[in-house]
Amino acid sequence: MTTCSAPGKVYLFGEHAVVYGEPAVPCAVERRARVTVDPRDDGRIRVDAADLSLDGFTVTWGDSIDDRPDVDVPASLVEAAMEYIEAAVQQARDAADAPGAGFDIAVESAIPLGAGLGSSAAVVVAGIDAATRALGTELEPEEVARRAYEAEYEVQEGQASRADTFCSAMGGAVRVEGDDTRTIDAPPLPFVVGYDGGAGDTGELVAGVRALREEHAFAADTVETVGDLTREGERLLADADPGSEPSDELLAELGGLMDFNHGLLEALGVSARSLDAMVWAAREAGAHGAKLTGAGGGGCVVALDPSPETEHALGYTAECEQSFRAELATEGVRVEV
Ligand code: PMV
């Protein structure tokens, strides 16, 4: 049996604008998906994903995803999870030159699904690494990231950016601009996440921003402004000492940019009442800054606060189902023993 884990991520800056070639800075956070694989002889794939939904499910399927049996959880969730896992397995088969390989796969994830924390990327990254290792092939994290992107690209029909998969595979803070992905230095940032229990429809939200941007020059300018503030944030990170706790001054400056970024995302129509409520709860609790993370519409916000105040305040906020600290994960995909 081989187990690998990979972290989820938050966007410090730049979601949506990254779709139009602006830079974005996602950061890996210490909330992981763990995937355990065990090769099997008959070429089939059996998935046990007890933690992926409230009820959990176990499905077995053969060569085709259409062979799946009926299971007692929402079809869309099973469908999505199976498609991602199937695509990851296919990447591992290709990488290890083992076209007929089958697996028993167990997925456990502490990352809320579809909520802007990169849950699917973490499962795909950990799955590719575990399955290739189980077949006797070791890939560099960059290669895991590349293959995970291919898998997500296929499942999301060309909509995926490289941000989630690269960040999950490499860990730490990363910078994404088009096809250019790299890790960057960052001090240990004190992230706090608030989760409203829901999820946005990424495709619809991306389409909404695209339409606004095509219709109004000021919306296109808004997207460019997100790029400008992201570059400003990158300069702040580059000037900071990655080995020491961030100063209050740095946190205040980064937080100010996060607040600005949230305002622009709100203007672009991708926030939600629940996300705004959590952002304001975090600010009122003394967070240095707060914004939605990911596609928006529902899901998660991320705030910067080294004290416990924001986590507590979010916990008492009606719109918040779960709040937790999510420190910067310096390690990306890794083998678990
Ligand atoms: O919600 P997430 O974590 O999948 O992030 C979506 C980020 C977007 O910029 C809106 C789309 C993308 O693929 O970059």
mmCIF file of C-alpha atoms and ligand atoms in Angstrom:
data_model
loop_
_atom_site.group_PDB
_atom_site.id
_atom_site.type_symbol
_atom_site.label_atom_id
_atom_site.label_comp_id
_atom_site.label_asym_id
_atom_site.label_seq_id
_atom_site.Cartn_x
_atom_site.Cartn_y
_atom_site.Cartn_z
ATOM 1 C CA MET A 1 0.000 0.000 0.000
ATOM 2 C CA THR A 2 1.212 3.491 -0.809
ATOM 3 C CA THR A 3 -0.206 6.641 0.760
ATOM 4 C CA CYS A 4 0.520 10.156 -0.439
ATOM 5 C CA SER A 5 -0.947 13.412 0.778
ATOM 6 C CA ALA A 6 -1.177 16.834 -0.825
ATOM 7 C CA PRO A 7 -2.288 20.188 0.592
ATOM 8 C CA GLY A 8 -5.185 22.418 -0.368
ATOM 9 C CA LYS A 9 -4.620 26.103 -1.086
ATOM 10 C CA VAL A 10 -5.985 29.583 -0.608
ATOM 11 C CA TYR A 11 -5.611 32.445 -3.044
ATOM 12 C CA LEU A 12 -3.709 35.239 -1.320
ATOM 13 C CA PHE A 13 -4.351 37.307 -4.463
ATOM 14 C CA GLY A 14 -5.456 37.086 -8.047
ATOM 15 C CA GLU A 15 -8.204 34.502 -8.704
ATOM 16 C CA HIS A 16 -10.345 35.220 -11.773
ATOM 17 C CA ALA A 17 -7.803 37.766 -13.085
ATOM 18 C CA VAL A 18 -5.401 34.823 -13.584
ATOM 19 C CA VAL A 19 -7.775 33.528 -16.283
ATOM 20 C CA TYR A 20 -6.868 36.626 -18.370
ATOM 21 C CA GLY A 21 -3.105 36.358 -18.028
ATOM 22 C CA GLU A 22 -2.689 38.413 -14.847
ATOM 23 C CA PRO A 23 -0.489 36.936 -12.112
ATOM 24 C CA ALA A 24 -1.992 35.169 -9.077
ATOM 25 C CA VAL A 25 -0.470 34.064 -5.778
ATOM 26 C CA PRO A 26 -2.007 30.902 -4.352
ATOM 27 C CA CYS A 27 -0.552 29.505 -1.119
ATOM 28 C CA ALA A 28 -0.664 25.865 -0.004
ATOM 29 C CA VAL A 29 -2.283 25.395 3.416
ATOM 30 C CA GLU A 30 -2.080 22.663 6.025
ATOM 31 C CA ARG A 31 -5.318 20.891 5.140
ATOM 32 C CA ARG A 32 -4.544 17.727 3.226
ATOM 33 C CA ALA A 33 -6.101 15.090 1.044
ATOM 34 C CA ARG A 34 -4.646 11.598 1.599
ATOM 35 C CA VAL A 35 -4.865 8.957 -1.086
ATOM 36 C CA THR A 36 -3.933 5.323 -0.415
ATOM 37 C CA VAL A 37 -3.544 2.959 -3.352
ATOM 38 C CA ASP A 38 -3.047 -0.751 -3.646
ATOM 39 C CA PRO A 39 -2.555 -2.264 -7.119
ATOM 40 C CA ARG A 40 -4.983 -5.012 -8.107
ATOM 41 C CA ASP A 41 -4.647 -7.640 -10.808
ATOM 42 C CA ASP A 42 -7.922 -7.293 -12.654
ATOM 43 C CA GLY A 43 -7.401 -3.756 -14.000
ATOM 44 C CA ARG A 44 -10.415 -2.422 -12.102
ATOM 45 C CA ILE A 45 -10.559 0.627 -9.881
ATOM 46 C CA ARG A 46 -12.278 0.459 -6.504
ATOM 47 C CA VAL A 47 -12.698 3.750 -4.694
ATOM 48 C CA ASP A 48 -13.517 4.160 -1.041
ATOM 49 C CA ALA A 49 -14.089 7.817 -0.356
ATOM 50 C CA ALA A 50 -15.736 7.733 3.041
ATOM 51 C CA ASP A 51 -14.682 11.286 3.914
ATOM 52 C CA LEU A 52 -15.670 12.958 0.680
ATOM 53 C CA SER A 53 -19.310 13.381 1.574
ATOM 54 C CA LEU A 54 -21.383 13.166 4.723
ATOM 55 C CA ASP A 55 -22.515 9.626 3.908
ATOM 56 C CA GLY A 56 -19.431 8.458 2.122
ATOM 57 C CA PHE A 57 -19.482 6.027 -0.718
ATOM 58 C CA THR A 58 -17.684 3.028 -2.081
ATOM 59 C CA VAL A 59 -17.752 2.315 -5.765
ATOM 60 C CA THR A 60 -16.003 -0.105 -8.038
ATOM 61 C CA TRP A 61 -15.718 0.324 -11.710
ATOM 62 C CA GLY A 62 -13.902 -1.217 -14.610
ATOM 63 C CA ASP A 63 -12.494 0.292 -17.739
ATOM 64 C CA SER A 64 -15.328 2.709 -18.286
ATOM 65 C CA ILE A 65 -16.750 5.285 -15.934
ATOM 66 C CA ASP A 66 -20.154 4.303 -17.352
ATOM 67 C CA ASP A 67 -19.860 0.943 -15.559
ATOM 68 C CA ARG A 68 -20.419 2.549 -12.180
ATOM 69 C CA PRO A 69 -23.073 1.080 -9.931
ATOM 70 C CA ASP A 70 -25.843 3.113 -8.284
ATOM 71 C CA VAL A 71 -24.731 4.572 -4.978
ATOM 72 C CA ASP A 72 -26.611 6.424 -2.320
ATOM 73 C CA VAL A 73 -25.011 9.888 -2.570
ATOM 74 C CA PRO A 74 -25.671 12.774 -4.963
ATOM 75 C CA ALA A 75 -24.850 11.593 -8.473
ATOM 76 C CA SER A 76 -23.005 14.825 -9.283
ATOM 77 C CA LEU A 77 -20.614 14.322 -6.367
ATOM 78 C CA VAL A 78 -19.884 10.701 -7.246
ATOM 79 C CA GLU A 79 -19.559 11.596 -10.895
ATOM 80 C CA ALA A 80 -17.109 14.412 -10.210
ATOM 81 C CA ALA A 81 -15.007 12.403 -7.741
ATOM 82 C CA MET A 82 -14.899 9.424 -10.085
ATOM 83 C CA GLU A 83 -13.932 11.532 -13.065
ATOM 84 C CA TYR A 84 -11.040 13.136 -11.189
ATOM 85 C CA ILE A 85 -9.843 9.810 -9.818
ATOM 86 C CA GLU A 86 -10.175 8.110 -13.188
ATOM 87 C CA ALA A 87 -8.181 10.910 -14.843
ATOM 88 C CA ALA A 88 -5.497 10.661 -12.123
ATOM 89 C CA VAL A 89 -5.256 6.885 -12.557
ATOM 90 C CA GLN A 90 -4.927 7.331 -16.324
ATOM 91 C CA GLN A 91 -2.029 9.769 -15.794
ATOM 92 C CA ALA A 92 -0.330 7.279 -13.457
ATOM 93 C CA ARG A 93 -0.817 4.435 -15.945
ATOM 94 C CA ASP A 94 0.766 6.573 -18.689
ATOM 95 C CA ALA A 95 3.637 7.766 -16.484
ATOM 96 C CA ALA A 96 4.477 4.231 -15.319
ATOM 97 C CA ASP A 97 3.842 2.694 -18.745
ATOM 98 C CA ALA A 98 1.298 0.312 -17.188
ATOM 99 C CA PRO A 99 -1.850 0.773 -19.303
ATOM 100 C CA GLY A 100 -3.816 -2.050 -17.657
ATOM 101 C CA ALA A 101 -3.053 -1.242 -14.013
ATOM 102 C CA GLY A 102 -5.951 -1.371 -11.562
ATOM 103 C CA PHE A 103 -6.124 -0.133 -7.993
ATOM 104 C CA ASP A 104 -7.968 -0.152 -4.720
ATOM 105 C CA ILE A 105 -8.031 3.519 -3.777
ATOM 106 C CA ALA A 106 -8.982 5.111 -0.472
ATOM 107 C CA VAL A 107 -9.457 8.865 -0.368
ATOM 108 C CA GLU A 108 -9.638 10.888 2.833
ATOM 109 C CA SER A 109 -9.782 14.646 2.677
ATOM 110 C CA ALA A 110 -9.946 17.396 5.263
ATOM 111 C CA ILE A 111 -10.487 19.978 2.509
ATOM 112 C CA PRO A 112 -14.053 21.224 1.985
ATOM 113 C CA LEU A 113 -15.267 20.209 -1.491
ATOM 114 C CA GLY A 114 -15.590 22.767 -4.266
ATOM 115 C CA ALA A 115 -15.198 25.646 -1.818
ATOM 116 C CA GLY A 116 -12.152 27.448 -3.208
ATOM 117 C CA LEU A 117 -9.538 25.426 -1.323
ATOM 118 C CA GLY A 118 -8.371 23.242 -4.207
ATOM 119 C CA SER A 119 -9.890 19.968 -2.987
ATOM 120 C CA SER A 120 -9.961 18.262 -6.389
ATOM 121 C CA ALA A 121 -6.382 19.298 -7.190
ATOM 122 C CA ALA A 122 -5.133 17.881 -3.872
ATOM 123 C CA VAL A 123 -6.863 14.529 -4.509
ATOM 124 C CA VAL A 124 -5.553 14.350 -8.077
ATOM 125 C CA VAL A 125 -1.994 15.319 -7.074
ATOM 126 C CA ALA A 126 -1.849 12.846 -4.175
ATOM 127 C CA GLY A 127 -3.528 10.174 -6.329
ATOM 128 C CA ILE A 128 -1.044 10.478 -9.208
ATOM 129 C CA ASP A 129 1.939 10.405 -6.869
ATOM 130 C CA ALA A 130 0.643 7.408 -4.888
ATOM 131 C CA ALA A 131 -0.406 5.404 -7.956
ATOM 132 C CA THR A 132 2.849 5.952 -9.871
ATOM 133 C CA ARG A 133 4.885 5.035 -6.780
ATOM 134 C CA ALA A 134 2.783 1.907 -6.316
ATOM 135 C CA LEU A 135 3.747 0.979 -9.893
ATOM 136 C CA GLY A 136 7.430 1.535 -9.116
ATOM 137 C CA THR A 137 7.853 4.947 -10.760
ATOM 138 C CA GLU A 138 8.819 8.108 -8.875
ATOM 139 C CA LEU A 139 7.920 11.444 -10.418
ATOM 140 C CA GLU A 140 9.382 14.835 -9.548
ATOM 141 C CA PRO A 141 6.761 17.123 -7.951
ATOM 142 C CA GLU A 142 6.865 19.331 -11.089
ATOM 143 C CA GLU A 143 5.925 16.310 -13.187
ATOM 144 C CA VAL A 144 3.148 15.370 -10.755
ATOM 145 C CA ALA A 145 1.903 18.977 -11.081
ATOM 146 C CA ARG A 146 2.006 18.826 -14.881
ATOM 147 C CA ARG A 147 0.124 15.536 -15.031
ATOM 148 C CA ALA A 148 -2.388 16.682 -12.415
ATOM 149 C CA TYR A 149 -3.049 19.768 -14.537
ATOM 150 C CA GLU A 150 -3.639 17.535 -17.581
ATOM 151 C CA ALA A 151 -6.086 15.458 -15.537
ATOM 152 C CA GLU A 152 -7.979 18.529 -14.272
ATOM 153 C CA TYR A 153 -7.940 20.078 -17.722
ATOM 154 C CA GLU A 154 -9.617 16.991 -19.122
ATOM 155 C CA VAL A 155 -12.268 16.770 -16.405
ATOM 156 C CA GLN A 156 -12.980 20.523 -16.409
ATOM 157 C CA GLU A 157 -13.027 20.570 -20.220
ATOM 158 C CA GLY A 158 -10.245 23.079 -20.651
ATOM 159 C CA GLN A 159 -11.273 25.473 -17.855
ATOM 160 C CA ALA A 160 -8.585 24.580 -15.315
ATOM 161 C CA SER A 161 -5.752 26.965 -14.512
ATOM 162 C CA ARG A 162 -2.408 25.581 -13.372
ATOM 163 C CA ALA A 163 -2.661 27.311 -10.002
ATOM 164 C CA ASP A 164 -4.310 24.644 -7.838
ATOM 165 C CA THR A 165 -2.382 21.639 -9.073
ATOM 166 C CA PHE A 166 1.025 23.371 -9.100
ATOM 167 C CA CYS A 167 0.484 24.815 -5.623
ATOM 168 C CA SER A 168 -0.689 21.484 -4.205
ATOM 169 C CA ALA A 169 2.231 19.548 -5.700
ATOM 170 C CA MET A 170 4.953 22.059 -4.784
ATOM 171 C CA GLY A 171 3.678 23.504 -1.490
ATOM 172 C CA GLY A 172 4.437 26.976 -0.137
ATOM 173 C CA ALA A 173 3.546 30.166 -1.961
ATOM 174 C CA VAL A 174 3.526 30.107 -5.730
ATOM 175 C CA ARG A 175 3.142 32.555 -8.551
ATOM 176 C CA VAL A 176 1.133 31.711 -11.630
ATOM 177 C CA GLU A 177 1.002 33.808 -14.777
ATOM 178 C CA GLY A 178 -0.348 31.965 -17.786
ATOM 179 C CA ASP A 179 1.783 28.854 -18.297
ATOM 180 C CA ASP A 180 4.551 30.267 -16.106
ATOM 181 C CA THR A 181 4.384 28.667 -12.659
ATOM 182 C CA ARG A 182 7.029 29.044 -9.960
ATOM 183 C CA THR A 183 7.439 28.823 -6.218
ATOM 184 C CA ILE A 184 8.195 32.073 -4.385
ATOM 185 C CA ASP A 185 9.488 32.806 -0.906
ATOM 186 C CA ALA A 186 6.987 33.761 1.764
ATOM 187 C CA PRO A 187 7.115 34.008 5.540
ATOM 188 C CA PRO A 188 4.804 31.708 7.572
ATOM 189 C CA LEU A 189 1.518 33.506 6.922
ATOM 190 C CA PRO A 190 -1.168 33.138 9.633
ATOM 191 C CA PHE A 191 -4.167 32.161 7.497
ATOM 192 C CA VAL A 192 -7.605 31.656 8.977
ATOM 193 C CA VAL A 193 -10.360 30.142 6.847
ATOM 194 C CA GLY A 194 -14.117 30.587 7.176
ATOM 195 C CA TYR A 195 -16.352 28.119 5.319
ATOM 196 C CA ASP A 196 -20.056 28.740 4.691
ATOM 197 C CA GLY A 197 -20.772 25.051 4.013
ATOM 198 C CA GLY A 198 -21.564 25.725 0.370
ATOM 199 C CA ALA A 199 -19.841 25.916 -2.977
ATOM 200 C CA GLY A 200 -19.976 28.159 -6.025
ATOM 201 C CA ASP A 201 -20.302 27.062 -9.635
ATOM 202 C CA THR A 202 -16.830 27.856 -10.981
ATOM 203 C CA GLY A 203 -17.817 27.599 -14.663
ATOM 204 C CA GLU A 204 -20.747 29.971 -14.217
ATOM 205 C CA LEU A 205 -18.729 32.467 -12.163
ATOM 206 C CA VAL A 206 -15.847 32.508 -14.651
ATOM 207 C CA ALA A 207 -18.360 32.991 -17.491
ATOM 208 C CA GLY A 208 -19.972 35.889 -15.599
ATOM 209 C CA VAL A 209 -16.661 37.724 -15.216
ATOM 210 C CA ARG A 210 -15.840 37.055 -18.865
ATOM 211 C CA ALA A 211 -19.155 38.592 -19.982
ATOM 212 C CA LEU A 212 -18.717 41.672 -17.752
ATOM 213 C CA ARG A 213 -15.190 42.159 -18.998
ATOM 214 C CA GLU A 214 -16.293 41.957 -22.632
ATOM 215 C CA GLU A 215 -19.176 44.348 -22.058
ATOM 216 C CA HIS A 216 -17.517 47.076 -19.994
ATOM 217 C CA ALA A 217 -14.067 48.632 -20.252
ATOM 218 C CA PHE A 218 -14.285 49.401 -16.517
ATOM 219 C CA ALA A 219 -14.716 45.690 -15.760
ATOM 220 C CA ALA A 220 -11.647 44.907 -17.881
ATOM 221 C CA ASP A 221 -9.830 47.647 -15.937
ATOM 222 C CA THR A 222 -10.973 46.019 -12.689
ATOM 223 C CA VAL A 223 -9.406 42.727 -13.764
ATOM 224 C CA GLU A 224 -6.157 44.552 -14.609
ATOM 225 C CA THR A 225 -6.237 46.285 -11.229
ATOM 226 C CA VAL A 226 -6.366 42.869 -9.560
ATOM 227 C CA GLY A 227 -3.166 42.095 -11.499
ATOM 228 C CA ASP A 228 -1.586 45.361 -10.270
ATOM 229 C CA LEU A 229 -2.349 44.671 -6.623
ATOM 230 C CA THR A 230 -1.094 41.104 -6.997
ATOM 231 C CA ARG A 231 2.258 42.428 -8.296
ATOM 232 C CA GLU A 232 2.363 44.815 -5.326
ATOM 233 C CA GLY A 233 1.725 41.851 -2.989
ATOM 234 C CA GLU A 234 4.491 39.872 -4.674
ATOM 235 C CA ARG A 235 6.937 42.724 -4.002
ATOM 236 C CA LEU A 236 5.980 42.721 -0.328
ATOM 237 C CA LEU A 237 6.585 38.967 -0.099
ATOM 238 C CA ALA A 238 9.888 39.222 -1.965
ATOM 239 C CA ASP A 239 11.154 41.863 0.506
ATOM 240 C CA ALA A 240 10.142 39.832 3.573
ATOM 241 C CA ASP A 241 12.390 37.380 5.405
ATOM 242 C CA PRO A 242 10.928 33.929 4.652
ATOM 243 C CA GLY A 243 12.615 32.510 7.755
ATOM 244 C CA SER A 244 10.942 34.769 10.344
ATOM 245 C CA GLU A 245 7.431 35.399 11.548
ATOM 246 C CA PRO A 246 5.899 38.198 9.468
ATOM 247 C CA SER A 247 5.915 41.643 11.114
ATOM 248 C CA ASP A 248 2.636 43.397 11.935
ATOM 249 C CA GLU A 249 3.557 45.989 9.345
ATOM 250 C CA LEU A 250 3.879 43.346 6.601
ATOM 251 C CA LEU A 251 0.622 41.687 7.668
ATOM 252 C CA ALA A 252 -1.143 45.061 7.624
ATOM 253 C CA GLU A 253 0.137 45.781 4.117
ATOM 254 C CA LEU A 254 -0.750 42.332 2.769
ATOM 255 C CA GLY A 255 -4.122 42.511 4.544
ATOM 256 C CA GLY A 256 -4.870 45.888 2.971
ATOM 257 C CA LEU A 257 -4.261 44.379 -0.465
ATOM 258 C CA MET A 258 -6.478 41.386 0.408
ATOM 259 C CA ASP A 259 -9.298 43.776 1.394
ATOM 260 C CA PHE A 260 -8.853 45.650 -1.877
ATOM 261 C CA ASN A 261 -8.823 42.372 -3.815
ATOM 262 C CA HIS A 262 -12.074 41.294 -2.148
ATOM 263 C CA GLY A 263 -13.707 44.605 -3.050
ATOM 264 C CA LEU A 264 -12.751 44.149 -6.704
ATOM 265 C CA LEU A 265 -14.013 40.546 -6.737
ATOM 266 C CA GLU A 266 -17.253 41.797 -5.226
ATOM 267 C CA ALA A 267 -17.467 44.421 -7.991
ATOM 268 C CA LEU A 268 -16.944 41.647 -10.548
ATOM 269 C CA GLY A 269 -20.000 39.882 -9.122
ATOM 270 C CA VAL A 270 -18.383 36.777 -7.663
ATOM 271 C CA SER A 271 -18.876 37.357 -3.941
ATOM 272 C CA ALA A 272 -21.943 36.292 -1.972
ATOM 273 C CA ARG A 273 -23.773 37.543 1.090
ATOM 274 C CA SER A 274 -22.308 34.721 3.194
ATOM 275 C CA LEU A 275 -18.769 35.471 1.985
ATOM 276 C CA ASP A 276 -19.164 39.204 2.633
ATOM 277 C CA ALA A 277 -20.557 38.472 6.122
ATOM 278 C CA MET A 278 -17.531 36.309 6.949
ATOM 279 C CA VAL A 279 -15.103 38.863 5.502
ATOM 280 C CA TRP A 280 -16.643 41.582 7.708
ATOM 281 C CA ALA A 281 -16.683 39.318 10.777
ATOM 282 C CA ALA A 282 -12.964 38.691 10.268
ATOM 283 C CA ARG A 283 -12.165 42.387 9.828
ATOM 284 C CA GLU A 284 -14.194 43.331 12.908
ATOM 285 C CA ALA A 285 -12.348 40.677 14.921
ATOM 286 C CA GLY A 286 -9.096 42.434 14.071
ATOM 287 C CA ALA A 287 -7.855 40.419 11.096
ATOM 288 C CA HIS A 288 -5.303 42.327 9.030
ATOM 289 C CA GLY A 289 -7.356 41.638 5.915
ATOM 290 C CA ALA A 290 -9.861 39.172 4.476
ATOM 291 C CA LYS A 291 -11.136 38.095 1.084
ATOM 292 C CA LEU A 292 -12.973 35.293 -0.631
ATOM 293 C CA THR A 293 -10.756 32.556 -2.019
ATOM 294 C CA GLY A 294 -11.253 30.733 -5.304
ATOM 295 C CA ALA A 295 -14.128 31.112 -7.690
ATOM 296 C CA GLY A 296 -16.500 32.625 -5.082
ATOM 297 C CA GLY A 297 -20.297 32.474 -5.081
ATOM 298 C CA GLY A 298 -20.064 30.552 -1.782
ATOM 299 C CA GLY A 299 -17.442 28.451 -0.071
ATOM 300 C CA CYS A 300 -14.503 29.963 1.791
ATOM 301 C CA VAL A 301 -12.931 33.234 2.830
ATOM 302 C CA VAL A 302 -9.345 33.619 3.961
ATOM 303 C CA ALA A 303 -8.140 36.117 6.563
ATOM 304 C CA LEU A 304 -4.743 36.998 8.020
ATOM 305 C CA ASP A 305 -4.610 36.920 11.797
ATOM 306 C CA PRO A 306 -1.913 35.470 14.057
ATOM 307 C CA SER A 307 -4.216 35.754 17.110
ATOM 308 C CA PRO A 308 -7.132 33.354 17.783
ATOM 309 C CA GLU A 309 -9.690 36.196 17.546
ATOM 310 C CA THR A 310 -10.713 35.797 13.908
ATOM 311 C CA GLU A 311 -11.154 32.043 14.141
ATOM 312 C CA HIS A 312 -13.364 32.505 17.220
ATOM 313 C CA ALA A 313 -15.361 35.367 15.717
ATOM 314 C CA LEU A 314 -15.998 33.406 12.523
ATOM 315 C CA GLY A 315 -17.142 30.487 14.653
ATOM 316 C CA TYR A 316 -19.905 32.695 16.096
ATOM 317 C CA THR A 317 -20.933 34.112 12.719
ATOM 318 C CA ALA A 318 -24.279 32.715 11.527
ATOM 319 C CA GLU A 319 -23.108 32.404 7.916
ATOM 320 C CA CYS A 320 -19.980 30.449 8.894
ATOM 321 C CA GLU A 321 -20.282 26.684 9.227
ATOM 322 C CA GLN A 322 -16.662 26.006 10.071
ATOM 323 C CA SER A 323 -13.611 28.136 10.845
ATOM 324 C CA PHE A 324 -10.075 26.897 11.178
ATOM 325 C CA ARG A 325 -6.452 27.958 11.093
ATOM 326 C CA ALA A 326 -4.707 26.912 7.912
ATOM 327 C CA GLU A 327 -1.007 27.694 8.194
ATOM 328 C CA LEU A 328 1.095 27.941 5.057
ATOM 329 C CA ALA A 329 2.051 24.371 4.083
ATOM 330 C CA THR A 330 5.705 24.456 3.127
ATOM 331 C CA GLU A 331 5.610 20.849 1.936
ATOM 332 C CA GLY A 332 3.644 19.923 -1.167
ATOM 333 C CA VAL A 333 2.854 16.357 -2.152
ATOM 334 C CA ARG A 334 4.554 13.809 0.079
ATOM 335 C CA VAL A 335 4.616 10.131 0.934
ATOM 336 C CA GLU A 336 2.894 9.273 4.207
ATOM 337 C CA VAL A 337 4.243 6.401 6.229
HETATM 338 O O1 PMV B 1 -12.474 27.756 -6.808
HETATM 339 P P1 PMV B 1 -11.116 27.297 -7.242
HETATM 340 O O2 PMV B 1 -10.200 27.021 -6.107
HETATM 341 O O3 PMV B 1 -11.186 26.171 -8.230
HETATM 342 O O4 PMV B 1 -10.442 28.526 -7.998
HETATM 343 C C1 PMV B 1 -10.954 29.059 -9.198
HETATM 344 C C2 PMV B 1 -10.021 30.144 -9.623
HETATM 345 C C3 PMV B 1 -10.402 30.871 -10.895
HETATM 346 O O5 PMV B 1 -9.400 31.838 -11.115
HETATM 347 C C4 PMV B 1 -11.744 31.575 -10.750
HETATM 348 C C5 PMV B 1 -10.481 29.933 -12.094
HETATM 349 C C6 PMV B 1 -9.156 29.326 -12.463
HETATM 350 O O6 PMV B 1 -9.178 28.203 -13.016
HETATM 351 O O7 PMV B 1 -8.107 29.956 -12.265
#
